[in-house]
Short mmCIF file of C-alpha atoms in Angstrom, two decimals:
data_model
loop_
_atom_site.label_atom_id
_atom_site.label_comp_id
_atom_site.label_asym_id
_atom_site.label_seq_id
_atom_site.Cartn_x
_atom_site.Cartn_y
_atom_site.Cartn_z
CA ASP A 1 158.83 83.62 174.08
CA THR A 2 159.05 87.24 175.27
CA GLY A 3 155.51 87.46 176.66
CA VAL A 4 154.45 89.63 173.60
CA SER A 5 151.80 88.03 171.15
CA GLN A 6 150.83 88.96 167.92
CA ASP A 7 147.91 87.64 165.86
CA PRO A 8 147.62 86.45 163.26
CA ARG A 9 151.27 85.24 162.39
CA HIS A 10 150.69 85.32 158.84
CA LYS A 11 148.05 87.16 156.61
CA ILE A 12 147.61 86.72 152.96
CA THR A 13 145.40 89.39 151.36
CA LYS A 14 144.54 90.78 147.94
CA ARG A 15 145.43 94.34 147.08
CA GLY A 16 142.70 96.81 147.93
CA GLN A 17 141.57 94.66 151.04
CA ASN A 18 141.88 96.05 154.69
CA VAL A 19 143.67 94.21 157.24
CA THR A 20 143.92 94.35 160.90
CA PHE A 21 146.52 93.02 163.19
CA ARG A 22 146.46 92.66 166.94
CA CYS A 23 149.24 92.98 169.50
CA ASP A 24 149.19 92.05 173.16
CA PRO A 25 152.01 93.48 175.13
CA ILE A 26 153.58 92.17 178.40
CA SER A 27 150.74 93.18 180.80
CA GLU A 28 152.51 95.53 183.02
CA HIS A 29 154.33 97.48 180.22
CA ASN A 30 153.07 100.84 179.65
CA ARG A 31 154.65 101.52 176.12
CA LEU A 32 153.81 99.74 172.90
CA TYR A 33 155.55 100.14 169.59
CA TRP A 34 154.82 99.13 166.02
CA TYR A 35 157.55 98.27 163.50
CA ARG A 36 157.85 97.18 159.96
CA GLN A 37 160.61 95.03 158.78
CA THR A 38 161.30 94.08 155.00
CA LEU A 39 163.65 91.43 153.87
CA GLY A 40 167.22 92.24 154.56
CA GLN A 41 166.63 95.21 156.78
CA GLY A 42 166.18 95.94 160.47
CA PRO A 43 162.76 96.89 161.99
CA GLU A 44 161.63 100.42 161.14
CA PHE A 45 159.61 102.41 163.69
CA LEU A 46 155.99 103.11 162.63
CA THR A 47 154.32 104.54 165.84
CA TYR A 48 154.14 104.12 169.65
CA PHE A 49 151.76 104.40 172.54
CA GLN A 50 152.21 105.42 176.06
CA ASN A 51 149.15 103.83 177.80
CA GLU A 52 146.30 104.63 175.41
CA ALA A 53 147.88 107.79 173.93
CA GLN A 54 149.69 107.71 170.55
CA LEU A 55 152.61 109.87 171.03
CA GLU A 56 154.31 109.47 167.77
CA LYS A 57 153.97 108.47 164.21
CA SER A 58 156.54 108.01 161.56
CA ARG A 59 156.17 109.50 158.08
CA LEU A 60 156.28 105.81 156.99
CA LEU A 61 152.67 105.60 158.30
CA SER A 62 150.49 106.77 155.69
CA ASP A 63 146.81 107.81 156.03
CA ARG A 64 146.00 104.21 155.05
CA PHE A 65 147.57 102.99 158.33
CA SER A 66 145.80 103.45 161.84
CA ALA A 67 146.91 102.23 165.32
CA GLU A 68 144.78 102.12 168.29
CA ARG A 69 145.29 101.10 172.00
CA PRO A 70 141.93 101.68 173.39
CA LYS A 71 142.46 100.61 177.06
CA GLY A 72 146.18 100.88 177.24
CA SER A 73 146.55 97.12 176.98
CA PHE A 74 146.38 95.45 173.60
CA SER A 75 146.76 97.39 170.33
CA THR A 76 145.54 97.00 166.84
CA LEU A 77 147.16 98.15 163.44
CA GLU A 78 144.90 98.46 160.57
CA ILE A 79 145.96 98.95 157.07
CA GLN A 80 143.25 100.00 154.53
CA ARG A 81 143.32 99.50 150.87
CA THR A 82 146.46 97.47 150.88
CA GLU A 83 149.09 97.77 148.33
CA GLN A 84 151.93 95.27 147.30
CA GLY A 85 154.47 97.50 148.84
CA ASP A 86 152.74 96.92 152.24
CA SER A 87 153.98 93.28 152.20
CA ALA A 88 156.23 93.03 155.27
CA MET A 89 156.75 91.65 158.71
CA TYR A 90 154.70 93.88 161.31
CA LEU A 91 156.41 93.80 164.70
CA CYS A 92 155.11 94.88 167.92
CA ALA A 93 157.25 95.47 170.97
CA SER A 94 156.59 96.70 174.49
CA SER A 95 158.52 98.36 177.29
CA LEU A 96 158.33 99.98 180.72
CA ALA A 97 158.89 103.68 180.98
CA PHE A 98 159.06 105.25 184.49
CA GLY A 99 157.76 108.56 185.44
CA GLY A 100 157.92 111.30 182.76
CA GLN A 101 160.99 110.05 181.06
CA ALA A 102 161.02 110.74 177.30
CA TYR A 103 162.50 107.34 176.58
CA SER A 104 162.53 103.84 177.62
CA TYR A 105 165.08 101.31 177.09
CA GLU A 106 164.63 97.59 176.73
CA GLN A 107 161.82 96.63 174.20
CA TYR A 108 160.55 93.23 174.04
CA PHE A 109 159.33 91.94 170.57
CA GLY A 110 156.50 89.69 169.63
CA PRO A 111 156.95 87.07 166.85
CA GLY A 112 155.48 89.49 164.25
CA THR A 113 152.63 89.22 161.76
CA ARG A 114 154.07 88.47 158.00
CA LEU A 115 151.62 90.21 155.48
CA THR A 116 151.64 89.25 151.92
CA VAL A 117 149.67 91.44 149.45
CA THR A 118 148.88 89.76 146.15
CA GLY B 1 161.05 78.70 158.22
CA GLU B 2 161.10 81.86 156.39
CA SER B 3 164.33 84.13 155.93
CA VAL B 4 164.75 87.25 157.65
CA GLY B 5 167.33 88.70 155.24
CA LEU B 6 168.51 87.38 151.92
CA HIS B 7 171.33 89.76 151.08
CA LEU B 8 172.78 90.36 154.46
CA PRO B 9 176.59 90.54 155.23
CA THR B 10 177.31 87.02 156.40
CA LEU B 11 179.93 85.81 159.02
CA SER B 12 180.71 82.30 159.01
CA VAL B 13 182.47 80.66 161.95
CA GLN B 14 183.57 77.31 163.16
CA GLU B 15 181.67 75.98 166.14
CA GLY B 16 183.57 76.72 169.27
CA ASP B 17 185.37 79.72 167.85
CA ASN B 18 184.70 83.24 169.05
CA SER B 19 182.50 85.61 166.76
CA ILE B 20 182.77 89.35 166.36
CA ILE B 21 179.97 91.22 164.68
CA ASN B 22 180.44 94.87 164.05
CA CYS B 23 178.17 97.86 163.84
CA ALA B 24 178.59 101.53 162.98
CA TYR B 25 176.23 104.11 164.26
CA SER B 26 175.57 107.67 163.06
CA ASN B 27 174.53 109.70 165.83
CA SER B 28 176.83 110.89 168.49
CA ALA B 29 174.10 111.94 170.74
CA SER B 30 172.70 108.32 170.93
CA ASP B 31 172.84 107.31 174.47
CA TYR B 32 172.09 103.62 174.56
CA PHE B 33 172.80 100.69 172.33
CA ILE B 34 171.25 97.34 172.06
CA TRP B 35 172.05 94.03 170.16
CA TYR B 36 169.12 91.91 169.11
CA LYS B 37 169.39 88.33 167.71
CA GLN B 38 166.63 87.44 165.31
CA GLU B 39 166.05 83.73 164.19
CA SER B 40 164.02 82.91 161.22
CA GLY B 41 160.49 83.48 161.71
CA LYS B 42 160.74 85.27 165.00
CA GLY B 43 160.78 88.65 166.27
CA PRO B 44 164.12 90.33 167.55
CA GLN B 45 165.38 89.04 170.90
CA PHE B 46 167.20 91.14 173.16
CA ILE B 47 170.94 89.96 173.78
CA ILE B 48 172.81 92.85 175.66
CA ASP B 49 172.79 96.51 175.86
CA ILE B 50 175.33 99.21 176.80
CA ARG B 51 174.88 102.84 177.88
CA SER B 52 176.95 105.55 176.40
CA ASN B 53 178.95 106.28 179.55
CA MET B 54 180.22 102.75 179.38
CA ASP B 55 182.82 101.19 176.85
CA LYS B 56 182.35 97.47 177.67
CA ARG B 57 179.64 95.37 179.16
CA GLN B 58 179.86 91.60 179.66
CA GLY B 59 177.07 89.05 179.64
CA GLN B 60 176.89 85.12 179.46
CA ARG B 61 179.21 84.39 176.51
CA VAL B 62 178.71 87.87 175.13
CA THR B 63 180.58 91.21 175.25
CA VAL B 64 179.61 94.39 173.81
CA LEU B 65 182.22 97.08 173.08
CA LEU B 66 181.50 100.72 172.43
CA ASN B 67 183.82 103.16 170.88
CA LYS B 68 182.22 106.52 170.79
CA THR B 69 185.20 108.09 169.21
CA VAL B 70 184.58 106.29 165.85
CA LYS B 71 180.88 105.62 166.47
CA HIS B 72 181.50 101.93 166.58
CA LEU B 73 179.85 98.97 168.29
CA SER B 74 180.87 95.30 168.31
CA LEU B 75 179.27 92.22 169.80
CA GLN B 76 181.59 89.36 170.63
CA ILE B 77 180.27 85.81 171.35
CA ALA B 78 182.53 83.33 172.92
CA ALA B 79 182.71 79.68 172.10
CA THR B 80 179.97 80.10 169.33
CA GLN B 81 177.30 77.49 169.18
CA PRO B 82 175.03 76.14 166.34
CA GLY B 83 172.15 77.89 168.35
CA ASP B 84 173.85 81.32 167.87
CA SER B 85 173.04 81.04 164.01
CA ALA B 86 170.77 83.91 163.47
CA VAL B 87 170.73 87.65 162.18
CA TYR B 88 172.11 90.12 164.64
CA PHE B 89 171.02 93.70 164.73
CA CYS B 90 172.41 96.66 166.50
CA ALA B 91 170.19 99.49 167.55
CA GLU B 92 170.80 102.84 168.83
CA ASN B 93 168.49 104.94 170.98
CA ARG B 94 168.56 108.11 169.05
CA PRO B 95 167.38 111.47 170.09
CA TRP B 96 164.44 112.63 167.95
CA LEU B 97 161.87 115.46 167.73
CA ASP B 98 160.51 117.00 170.97
CA SER B 99 163.12 115.43 173.31
CA SER B 100 161.94 111.89 172.54
CA TYR B 101 164.02 109.01 171.45
CA LYS B 102 163.62 106.23 168.87
CA LEU B 103 165.33 102.92 168.51
CA ILE B 104 167.10 102.96 165.09
CA PHE B 105 168.25 99.57 163.84
CA GLY B 106 171.31 98.82 161.62
CA SER B 107 170.77 96.47 158.69
CA GLY B 108 171.95 93.17 160.24
CA THR B 109 174.69 90.50 160.06
CA ARG B 110 173.93 86.96 159.39
CA LEU B 111 175.97 84.65 161.57
CA LEU B 112 176.36 81.04 160.34
CA VAL B 113 178.07 78.54 162.64
CA ARG B 114 179.79 75.59 160.97
CA PRO B 115 179.68 72.26 162.86
#
């Protein structure tokens, strides 16, 4: 257990429905990341937050995806109008970045939320 | 449990033998590299890291070697145990836009330990 938790662990939904996932990072970590992982691949970056500010979004994150971290603690990832191609493992990670450094190193991952769109 | 990857390169080793998992990276400006272990149904777990100003780093039973000339990274596991069976990913901290960096993962290698 890394200290990063995600909920739910599994979600099965019908195409067209909206889903929301939650991530609770390690409490003192100021950075939070979302990744997507499909079978046989490594995690792919989606977006990240420094405190409550969303600093970067991948082009993988279409308009149907939105992420928030309202108080700089937990984060939610919402997918609207789900498509079968959204089926994947959604991973959250957190890390601690000091000062104004542009990057942080060791990221701790949660167990992921497995999404299946039928 | 669910499978992380069905068509990954696989390394099969005898329990007690040493394992070597290799990884090639693409960006010579990447400054930091990490090896992660991912067991079925779980998120990636940090194993060991190395900065680009080093060529070797040792942990408990694991060693990472970095060859910047050929952009190659390897993970050596000594006295491999059944609990080492998992998928192993290398990741590079790659410079991105606006002076930021991103962690870019390789496609992974499945390690199977034979009893």
